[in-house]
Short mmCIF file of C-alpha atoms in Angstrom, two decimals:
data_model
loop_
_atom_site.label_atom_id
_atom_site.label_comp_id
_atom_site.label_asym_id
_atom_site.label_seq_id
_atom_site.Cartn_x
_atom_site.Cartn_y
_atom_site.Cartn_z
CA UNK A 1 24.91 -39.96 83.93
CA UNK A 2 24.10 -43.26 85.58
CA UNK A 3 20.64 -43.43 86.94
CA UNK A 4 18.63 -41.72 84.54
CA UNK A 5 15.43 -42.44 83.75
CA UNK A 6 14.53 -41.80 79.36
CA UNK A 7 11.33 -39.82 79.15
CA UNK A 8 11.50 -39.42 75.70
CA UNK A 9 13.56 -36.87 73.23
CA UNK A 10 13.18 -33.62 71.42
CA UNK A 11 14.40 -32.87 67.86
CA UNK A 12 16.19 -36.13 67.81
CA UNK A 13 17.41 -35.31 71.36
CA UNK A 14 16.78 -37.70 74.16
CA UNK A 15 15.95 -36.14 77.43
CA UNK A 16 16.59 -37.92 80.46
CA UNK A 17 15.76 -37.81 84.34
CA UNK A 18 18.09 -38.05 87.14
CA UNK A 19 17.08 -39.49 90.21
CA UNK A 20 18.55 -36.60 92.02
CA UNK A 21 16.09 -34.60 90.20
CA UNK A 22 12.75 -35.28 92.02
CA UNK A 23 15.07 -33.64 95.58
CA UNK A 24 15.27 -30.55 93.85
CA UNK A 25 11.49 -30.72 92.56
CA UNK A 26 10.30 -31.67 95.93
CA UNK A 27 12.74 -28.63 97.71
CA UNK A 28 11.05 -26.13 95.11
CA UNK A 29 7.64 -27.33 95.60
CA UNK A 30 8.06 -27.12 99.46
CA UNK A 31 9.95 -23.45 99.18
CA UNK A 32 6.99 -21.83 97.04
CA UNK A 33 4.06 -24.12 99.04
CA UNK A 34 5.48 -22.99 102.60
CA UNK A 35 7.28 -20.08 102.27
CA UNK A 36 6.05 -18.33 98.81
CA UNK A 37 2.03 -18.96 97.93
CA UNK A 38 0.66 -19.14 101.31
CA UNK A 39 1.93 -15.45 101.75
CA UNK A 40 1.29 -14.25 98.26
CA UNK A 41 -2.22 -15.78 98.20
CA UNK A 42 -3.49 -15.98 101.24
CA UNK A 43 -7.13 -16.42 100.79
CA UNK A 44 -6.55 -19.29 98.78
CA UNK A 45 -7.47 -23.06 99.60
CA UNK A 46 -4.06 -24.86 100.60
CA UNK A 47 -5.05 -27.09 97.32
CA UNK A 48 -4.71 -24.68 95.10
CA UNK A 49 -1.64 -23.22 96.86
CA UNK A 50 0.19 -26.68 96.56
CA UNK A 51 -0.94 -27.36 93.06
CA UNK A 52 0.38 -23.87 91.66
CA UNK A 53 3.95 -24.47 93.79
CA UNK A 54 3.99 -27.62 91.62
CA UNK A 55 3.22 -26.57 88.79
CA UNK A 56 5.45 -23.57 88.90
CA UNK A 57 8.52 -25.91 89.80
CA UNK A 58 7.52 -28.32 86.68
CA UNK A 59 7.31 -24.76 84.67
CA UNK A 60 10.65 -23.67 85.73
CA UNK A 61 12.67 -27.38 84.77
CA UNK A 62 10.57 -26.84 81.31
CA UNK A 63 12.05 -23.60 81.32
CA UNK A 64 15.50 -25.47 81.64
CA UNK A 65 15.21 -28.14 79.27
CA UNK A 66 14.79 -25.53 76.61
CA UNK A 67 17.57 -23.84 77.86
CA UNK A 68 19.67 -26.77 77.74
CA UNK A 69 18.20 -27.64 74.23
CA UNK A 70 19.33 -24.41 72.78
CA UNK A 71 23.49 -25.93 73.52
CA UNK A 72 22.34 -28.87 71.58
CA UNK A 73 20.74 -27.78 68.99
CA UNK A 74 23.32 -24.95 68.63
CA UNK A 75 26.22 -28.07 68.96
CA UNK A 76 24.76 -30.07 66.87
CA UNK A 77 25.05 -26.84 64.15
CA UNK A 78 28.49 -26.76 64.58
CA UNK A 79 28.75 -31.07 63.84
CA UNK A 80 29.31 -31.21 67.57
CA UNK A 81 27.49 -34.66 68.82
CA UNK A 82 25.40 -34.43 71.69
CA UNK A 83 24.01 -37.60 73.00
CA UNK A 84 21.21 -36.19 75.32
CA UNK A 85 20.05 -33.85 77.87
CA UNK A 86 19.50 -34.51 81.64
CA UNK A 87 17.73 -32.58 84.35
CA UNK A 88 19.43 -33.75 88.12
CA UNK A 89 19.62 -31.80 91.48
CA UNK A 90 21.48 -28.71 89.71
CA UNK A 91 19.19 -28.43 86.70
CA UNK A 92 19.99 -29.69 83.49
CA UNK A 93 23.19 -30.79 81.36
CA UNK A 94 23.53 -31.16 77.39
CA UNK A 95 25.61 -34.10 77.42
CA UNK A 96 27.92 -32.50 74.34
CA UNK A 97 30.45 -35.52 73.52
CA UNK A 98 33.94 -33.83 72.15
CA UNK A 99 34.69 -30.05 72.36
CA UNK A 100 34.36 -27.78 69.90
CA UNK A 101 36.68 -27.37 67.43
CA UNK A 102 36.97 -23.39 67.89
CA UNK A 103 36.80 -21.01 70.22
CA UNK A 104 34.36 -18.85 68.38
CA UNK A 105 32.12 -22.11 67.75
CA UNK A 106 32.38 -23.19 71.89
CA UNK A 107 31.27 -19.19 72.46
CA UNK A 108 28.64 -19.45 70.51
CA UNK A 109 27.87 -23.07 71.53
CA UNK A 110 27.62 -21.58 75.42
CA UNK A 111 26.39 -18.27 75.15
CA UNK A 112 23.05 -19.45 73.44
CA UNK A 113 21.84 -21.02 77.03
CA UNK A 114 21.95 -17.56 78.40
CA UNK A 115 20.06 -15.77 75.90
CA UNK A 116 17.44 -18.37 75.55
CA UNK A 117 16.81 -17.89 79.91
CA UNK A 118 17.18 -14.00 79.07
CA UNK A 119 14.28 -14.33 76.42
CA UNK A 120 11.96 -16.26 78.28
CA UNK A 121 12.28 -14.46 81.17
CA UNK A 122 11.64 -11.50 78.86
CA UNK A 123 8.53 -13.49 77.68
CA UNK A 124 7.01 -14.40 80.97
CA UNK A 125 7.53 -10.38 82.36
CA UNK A 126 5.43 -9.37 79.09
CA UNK A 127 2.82 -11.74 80.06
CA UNK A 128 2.93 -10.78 83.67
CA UNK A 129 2.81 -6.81 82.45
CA UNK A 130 -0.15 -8.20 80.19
CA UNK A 131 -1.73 -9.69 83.33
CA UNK A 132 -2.39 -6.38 85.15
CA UNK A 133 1.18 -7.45 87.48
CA UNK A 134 -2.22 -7.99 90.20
CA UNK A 135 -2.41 -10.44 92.92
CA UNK A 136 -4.34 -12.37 91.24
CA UNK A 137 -3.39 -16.46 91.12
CA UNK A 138 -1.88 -16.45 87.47
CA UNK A 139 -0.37 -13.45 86.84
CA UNK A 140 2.22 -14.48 90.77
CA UNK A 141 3.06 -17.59 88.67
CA UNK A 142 4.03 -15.56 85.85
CA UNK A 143 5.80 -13.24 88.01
CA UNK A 144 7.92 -16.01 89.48
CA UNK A 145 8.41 -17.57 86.22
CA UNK A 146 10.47 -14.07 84.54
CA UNK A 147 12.05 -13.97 88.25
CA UNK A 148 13.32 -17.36 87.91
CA UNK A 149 14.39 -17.82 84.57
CA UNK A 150 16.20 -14.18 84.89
CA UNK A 151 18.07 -15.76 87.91
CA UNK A 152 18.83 -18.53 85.69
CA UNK A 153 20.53 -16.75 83.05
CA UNK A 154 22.26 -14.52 85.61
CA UNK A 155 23.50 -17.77 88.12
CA UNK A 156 25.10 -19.26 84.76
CA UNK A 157 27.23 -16.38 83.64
CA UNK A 158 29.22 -17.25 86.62
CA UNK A 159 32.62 -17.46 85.21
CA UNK A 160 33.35 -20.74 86.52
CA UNK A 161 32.80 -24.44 85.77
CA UNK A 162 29.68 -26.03 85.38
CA UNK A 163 28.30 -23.11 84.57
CA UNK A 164 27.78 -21.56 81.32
CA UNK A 165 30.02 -18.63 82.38
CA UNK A 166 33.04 -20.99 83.18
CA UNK A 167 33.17 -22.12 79.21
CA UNK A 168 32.21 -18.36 78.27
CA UNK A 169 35.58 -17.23 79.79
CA UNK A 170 37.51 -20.26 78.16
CA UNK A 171 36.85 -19.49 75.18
CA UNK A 172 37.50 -16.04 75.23
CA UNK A 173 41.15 -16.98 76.63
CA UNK A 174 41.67 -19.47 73.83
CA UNK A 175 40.36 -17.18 71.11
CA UNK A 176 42.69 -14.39 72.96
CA UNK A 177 45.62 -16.39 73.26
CA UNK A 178 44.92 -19.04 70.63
CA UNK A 179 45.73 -22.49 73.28
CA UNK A 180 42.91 -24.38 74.10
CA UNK A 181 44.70 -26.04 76.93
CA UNK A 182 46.39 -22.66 78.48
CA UNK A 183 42.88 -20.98 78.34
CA UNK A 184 41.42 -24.18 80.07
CA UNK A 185 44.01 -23.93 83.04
CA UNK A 186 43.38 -20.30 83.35
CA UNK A 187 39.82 -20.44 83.25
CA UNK A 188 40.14 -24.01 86.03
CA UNK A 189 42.08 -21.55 88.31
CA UNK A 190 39.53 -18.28 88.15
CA UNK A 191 36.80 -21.43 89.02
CA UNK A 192 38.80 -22.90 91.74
CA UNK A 193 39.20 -19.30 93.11
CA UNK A 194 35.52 -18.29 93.14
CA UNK A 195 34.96 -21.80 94.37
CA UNK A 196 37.29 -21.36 97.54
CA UNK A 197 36.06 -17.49 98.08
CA UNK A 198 32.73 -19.01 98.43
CA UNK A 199 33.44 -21.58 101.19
CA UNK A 200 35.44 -18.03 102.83
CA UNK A 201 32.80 -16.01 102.99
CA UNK A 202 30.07 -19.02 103.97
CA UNK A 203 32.71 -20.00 106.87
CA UNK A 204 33.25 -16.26 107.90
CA UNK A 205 29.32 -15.30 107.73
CA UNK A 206 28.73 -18.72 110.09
CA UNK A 207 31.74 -17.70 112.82
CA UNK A 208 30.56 -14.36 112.69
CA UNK A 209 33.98 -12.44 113.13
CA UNK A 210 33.91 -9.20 114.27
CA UNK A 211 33.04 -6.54 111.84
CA UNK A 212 32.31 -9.13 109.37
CA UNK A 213 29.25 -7.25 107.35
CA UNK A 214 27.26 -10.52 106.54
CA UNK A 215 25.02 -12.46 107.91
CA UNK A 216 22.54 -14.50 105.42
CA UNK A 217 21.58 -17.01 108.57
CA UNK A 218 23.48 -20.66 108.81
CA UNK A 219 21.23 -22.34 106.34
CA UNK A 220 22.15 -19.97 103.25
CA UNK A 221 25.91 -20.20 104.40
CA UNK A 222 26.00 -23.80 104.70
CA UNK A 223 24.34 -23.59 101.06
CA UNK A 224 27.17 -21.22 100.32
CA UNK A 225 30.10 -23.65 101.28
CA UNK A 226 28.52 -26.28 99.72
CA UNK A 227 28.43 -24.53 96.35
CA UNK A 228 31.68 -23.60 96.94
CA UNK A 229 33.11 -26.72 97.41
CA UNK A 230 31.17 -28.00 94.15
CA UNK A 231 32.32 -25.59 92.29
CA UNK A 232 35.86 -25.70 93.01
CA UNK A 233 35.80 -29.24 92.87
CA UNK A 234 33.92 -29.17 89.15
CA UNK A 235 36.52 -26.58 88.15
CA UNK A 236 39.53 -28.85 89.09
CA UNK A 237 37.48 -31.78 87.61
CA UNK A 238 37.22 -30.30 83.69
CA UNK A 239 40.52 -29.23 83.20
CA UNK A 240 41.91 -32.43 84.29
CA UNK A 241 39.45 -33.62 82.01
CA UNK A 242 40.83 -31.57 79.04
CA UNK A 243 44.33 -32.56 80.02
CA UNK A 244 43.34 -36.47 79.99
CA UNK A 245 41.29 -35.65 76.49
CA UNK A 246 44.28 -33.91 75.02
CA UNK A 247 46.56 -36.90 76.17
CA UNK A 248 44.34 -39.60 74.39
CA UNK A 249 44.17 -37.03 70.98
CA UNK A 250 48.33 -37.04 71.07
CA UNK A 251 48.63 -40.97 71.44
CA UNK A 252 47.20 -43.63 69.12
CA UNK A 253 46.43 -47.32 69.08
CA UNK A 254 49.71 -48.71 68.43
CA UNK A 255 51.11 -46.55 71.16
CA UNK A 256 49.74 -49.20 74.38
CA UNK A 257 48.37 -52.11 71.88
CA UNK A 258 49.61 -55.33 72.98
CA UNK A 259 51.14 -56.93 70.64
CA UNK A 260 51.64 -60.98 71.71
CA UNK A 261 47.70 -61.72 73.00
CA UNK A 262 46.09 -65.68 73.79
CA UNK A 263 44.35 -67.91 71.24
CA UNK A 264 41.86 -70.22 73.02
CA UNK A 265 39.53 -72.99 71.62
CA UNK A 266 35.53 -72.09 71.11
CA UNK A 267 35.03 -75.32 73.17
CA UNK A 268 37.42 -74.64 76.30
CA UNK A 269 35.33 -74.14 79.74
CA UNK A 270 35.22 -70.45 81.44
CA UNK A 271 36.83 -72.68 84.02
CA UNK A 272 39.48 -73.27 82.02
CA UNK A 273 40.02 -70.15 80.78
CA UNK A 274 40.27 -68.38 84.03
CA UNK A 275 42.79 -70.81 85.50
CA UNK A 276 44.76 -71.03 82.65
CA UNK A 277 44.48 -67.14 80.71
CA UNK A 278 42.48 -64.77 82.61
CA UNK A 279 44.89 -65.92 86.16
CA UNK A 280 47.05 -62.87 85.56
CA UNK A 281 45.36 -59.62 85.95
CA UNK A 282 47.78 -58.15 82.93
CA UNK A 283 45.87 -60.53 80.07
CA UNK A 284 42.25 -59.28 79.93
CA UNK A 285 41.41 -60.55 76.52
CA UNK A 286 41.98 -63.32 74.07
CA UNK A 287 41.04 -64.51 70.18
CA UNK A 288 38.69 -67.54 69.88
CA UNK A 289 39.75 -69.58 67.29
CA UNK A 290 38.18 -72.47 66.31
CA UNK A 291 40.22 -74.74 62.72
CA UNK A 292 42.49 -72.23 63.84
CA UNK A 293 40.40 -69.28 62.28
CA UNK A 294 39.60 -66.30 64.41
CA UNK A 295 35.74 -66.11 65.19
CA UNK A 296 35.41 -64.29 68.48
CA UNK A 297 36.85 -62.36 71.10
CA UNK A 298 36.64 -62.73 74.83
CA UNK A 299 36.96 -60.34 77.78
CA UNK A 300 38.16 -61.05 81.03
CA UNK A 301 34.54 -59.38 81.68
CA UNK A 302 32.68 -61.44 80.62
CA UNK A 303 34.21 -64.96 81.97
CA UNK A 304 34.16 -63.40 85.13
CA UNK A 305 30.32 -62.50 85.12
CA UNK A 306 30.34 -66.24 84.59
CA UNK A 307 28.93 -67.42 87.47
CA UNK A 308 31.70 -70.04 89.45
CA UNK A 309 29.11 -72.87 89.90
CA UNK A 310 28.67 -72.80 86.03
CA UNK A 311 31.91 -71.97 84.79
CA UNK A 312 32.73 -75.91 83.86
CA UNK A 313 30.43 -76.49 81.90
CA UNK A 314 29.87 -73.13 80.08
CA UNK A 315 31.93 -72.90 76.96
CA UNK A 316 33.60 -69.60 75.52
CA UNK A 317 32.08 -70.16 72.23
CA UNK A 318 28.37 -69.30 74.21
CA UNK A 319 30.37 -65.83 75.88
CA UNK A 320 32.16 -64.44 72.87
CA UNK A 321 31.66 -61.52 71.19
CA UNK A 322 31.45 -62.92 67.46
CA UNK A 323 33.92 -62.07 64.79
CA UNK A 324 31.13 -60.36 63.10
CA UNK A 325 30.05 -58.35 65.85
CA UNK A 326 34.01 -57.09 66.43
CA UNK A 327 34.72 -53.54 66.18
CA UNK A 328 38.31 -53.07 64.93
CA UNK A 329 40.62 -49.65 65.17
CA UNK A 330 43.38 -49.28 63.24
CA UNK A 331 46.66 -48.76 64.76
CA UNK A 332 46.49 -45.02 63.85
CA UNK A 333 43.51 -44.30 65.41
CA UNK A 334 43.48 -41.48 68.22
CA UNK A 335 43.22 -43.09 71.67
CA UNK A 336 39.82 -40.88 72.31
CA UNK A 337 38.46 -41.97 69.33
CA UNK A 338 39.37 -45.74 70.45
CA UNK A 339 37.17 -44.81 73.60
CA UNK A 340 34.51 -43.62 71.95
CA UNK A 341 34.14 -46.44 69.69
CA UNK A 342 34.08 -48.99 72.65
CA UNK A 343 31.40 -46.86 74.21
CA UNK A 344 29.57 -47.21 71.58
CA UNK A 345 30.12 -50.99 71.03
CA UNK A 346 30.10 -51.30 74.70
CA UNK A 347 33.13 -53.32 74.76
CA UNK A 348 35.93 -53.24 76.56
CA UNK A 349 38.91 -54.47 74.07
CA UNK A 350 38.85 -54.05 70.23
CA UNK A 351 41.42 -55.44 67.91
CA UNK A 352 43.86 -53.05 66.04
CA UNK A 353 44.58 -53.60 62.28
CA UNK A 354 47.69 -52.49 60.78
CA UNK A 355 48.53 -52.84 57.24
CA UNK A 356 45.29 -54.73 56.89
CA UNK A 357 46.52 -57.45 59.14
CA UNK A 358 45.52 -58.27 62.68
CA UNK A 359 48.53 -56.37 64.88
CA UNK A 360 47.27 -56.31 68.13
CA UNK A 361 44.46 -55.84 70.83
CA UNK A 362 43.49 -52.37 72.35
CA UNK A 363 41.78 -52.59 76.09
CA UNK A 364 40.43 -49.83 78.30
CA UNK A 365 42.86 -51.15 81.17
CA UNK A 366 45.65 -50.10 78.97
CA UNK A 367 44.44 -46.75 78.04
CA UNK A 368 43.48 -46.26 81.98
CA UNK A 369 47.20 -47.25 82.80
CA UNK A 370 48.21 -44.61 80.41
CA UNK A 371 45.98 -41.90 81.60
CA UNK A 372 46.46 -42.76 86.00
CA UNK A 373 50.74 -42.47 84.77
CA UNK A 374 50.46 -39.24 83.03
CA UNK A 375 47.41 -37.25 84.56
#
C-alpha cells in the first residue's frame, strides 16, 4: 500500500501504518468517548473517559495486528512470502505475496486469523469474569475488548472477499473441486452477491417501503451500502486478480520480449536520446554501450525524469542502471516471476538471456499490454 508509514516489524515482519488508519482511530475514539464511556462511567472526569476510549481503540488495532500476524507467521510456515502487515481504515492486511500452493495450506493459512480473534476474545472475557464483570473503570475496558475482538472474528468469517471468510470458502471449493481458478470465480460471485444484497437492503431500509421490517436509522444504512459496494467491488477485484496472476504463470519471457532493441553511446545527451530513441512511445529501453561493450541499461523512465532544461548537457552514462547492477531473466522465466523480480530491483525493463546469450529486453509496458488484451 502506498502511503504507509514503517513503525517497525515483528518476527522479521515489518508492520506498517496507513494514513487512512488514524480516521478509523479517531471514529473509535469519538464512538466510545461520546457515545460509550460517558454512559458506562458516568461519575468519571471527562479525562479519564477520553483517555480509556483511546486506549481501548489502540488495544483493539493491537488486538488486530496479532491477528494479522498469525496469516504471516502461519504463511511464512507454508514458504509463502509475506512482505509486511498494514493497519488502514478497515483494519489490518498481511501483505502475503503469491498464493498458496494448496488448498489445504490457503485454509489453514486463513482460518488461523479467526481463531487467534476467537482466543483473545476468550482471553479478555476470562479477565473480565476475573474482574468481578463490575462497573468499575477496568474491568468495561475488558468487557469491550472480548466484545470487540469476538465481533472481529465473527465480521471476518463473512464468506466474501477481503475478508477472511471469502478465502475460507475458496479454498474449500478448490479442495472440493480441485481448480483453483473455478473455486475463485465461484467464491468472486457468492462475494459480489452478498456485496449487492447489502446495498438492497441499505437502499430498502433508507426508502422505507411498506412492510419493509428494518429500520437501523440512515447513518447505519448508508454504512450498509457503502460496505456493500466495497465488498462487491473487492470481490470482482481478486478474481480478476487471480485471472491476471494465472495469465502471467502460463506465459514466459520470450513470449512479449522484444527482440531488435537500441544501442546508444554512454556519452550521448538525454536530449539526444529522447529525440532520437525514446520519440516513439513503443521503444522504452535501450543498451549503453560504450567500445561497443554493453555496460548499462536505460529506461525511458528515467530520461524522462530528466529535467528538459538539463537534458543537453546530462549524459546517459550519469542515468544508467550499470551492467553490474542489471537483473537478467531468462527467456523461460514465468511472466509473474519477471514482475516480481523488477519489484524487487525496482526496475522497469530487465534483459532476457537465452542460451546464455543476450536475446532480448523484457518491460512492464509489454507485460501490461498483455494483461489490458486478455483480462
Amino acid at each position: 500500500m502506498r502511503n504507509n508509514l514503517t513503525v517497525g516489524s515483528i518476527f522479521g515482519v515489518p508492520i506498517g501504518i496507513n494514513y487512512s488508519w488514524f480516521l478509523t482511530l479517531g471514529l473509535i475514539t469519538l464512538f466510545l468517548g461520546l457515545q460509550i464511556f460517558p454512559l458506562m462511567l458516568p461519575n468519571e472526569a471527562p479525562a479519564v473517559q477520553w483517555g480509556l476510549s483511546l486506549a481501548t481503540a489502540f488495544a483493539f488495532f493491537a488486538s488486530v495486528l496479532v491477528h494479522e500476524m498469525a496469516h504471516a507467521l502461519v504463511a511464512r510456515a507454508f514458504k509463502v512470502p509475506v512482505s509486511g502487515i498494514t493497519l488502514f481504515v478497515l483494519g489490518g492486511v498481511a501483505q502475503i505475496e503469491r498464493e498458496a500452493r494448496s488448498a489445504a495450506a490457503e485454509f489453514t493459512i486463513t482460518v488461523v486469523g479467526p481463531l487467534m480473534s476467537f482466543l483473545l476474545a476468550a482471553l479478555f472475557f476470562v479477565i473480565w469474569v476475573a474482574t468481578g464483570s463490575s462497573d468499575s473503570t477496568g474491568s468495561i475496558v475488558w468487557e469491550w475488548l472480548w466484545l470487540i475482538n469476538l465481533a472481529v472474528g465473527v465480521i471476518n468469517l463473512a464468506p466474501a472477499s477481503p475478508f477472511d471468510g471469502g478465502r475460507l470458502l475458496r479454498s474449500a471449493l478448490w479442495g472440493l473441486t480441485g481448480n483453483f481458478q473455478t473455486a475463485s470465480r465461484i467464491a468472486g460471485w457468492f462475494g459480489q452477491g452478498l456485496g449487492y444484497a447489502l446495498v438492497i437492503i441499505g437502499l430498502a431500509s433508507l426508502a422505507q417501503f411498506p412492510g419493509w421490517p428494518i429500520d437501523a436509522g440512515p447513518l447505519l444504512e448508508l454504512w450498509l451500502i457503502l460496505i456493500g459496494l466495497f465488498i462487491e467491488n473487492s470481490a470482482r477485484n481478486s478474481y480478476q486478480q487471480v485471472m491476471i496472476n494465472d495469465l502471467l504463470a502460463s506465459r514466459t519471457a520470450a513470449d512479449v520480449m522484444a527482440r531488435e532493441y537500441e544501442l546508444i553511446e554512454s556519452d550521448v545527451s538525454v536530449e539526444q536520446v529522447m529525440e532520437q530513441v525514446f520519440a516513439e512511445d513503443a521503444q522504452s529501453f535501450a543498451f549503453v554501450t560504450e567500445n561497443s561493450h554493453v555496460v548499462g541499461l536505460l529506461s525511458r523512465a528515467a530520461a524522462r525524469a530528466v529535467a528538459d532544461d538539463e537534458r543537453p548537457q546530462t549524459t546517459v552514462e550519469s542515468i544508467m542502471t550499470p551492467a553490474r547492477d542489471v537483473r537478467v531473466v531468462n527467456s523461460d522465466d514465468h511472466l509473474y516471476d519477471v514482475l516480481v523480480s523488477m519489484d524487487e530491483a525496482t526496475v522497469s525493463a530487465m534483459p532476457v538471456i537465452e542460451g546464455g546469450k543476450l536475446a532480448g529486453v523484457v518491460s512492464s509496458d509489454q507485460i501490461d499490454r498483455l494483461v489490458n488484451g486478455r483480462s
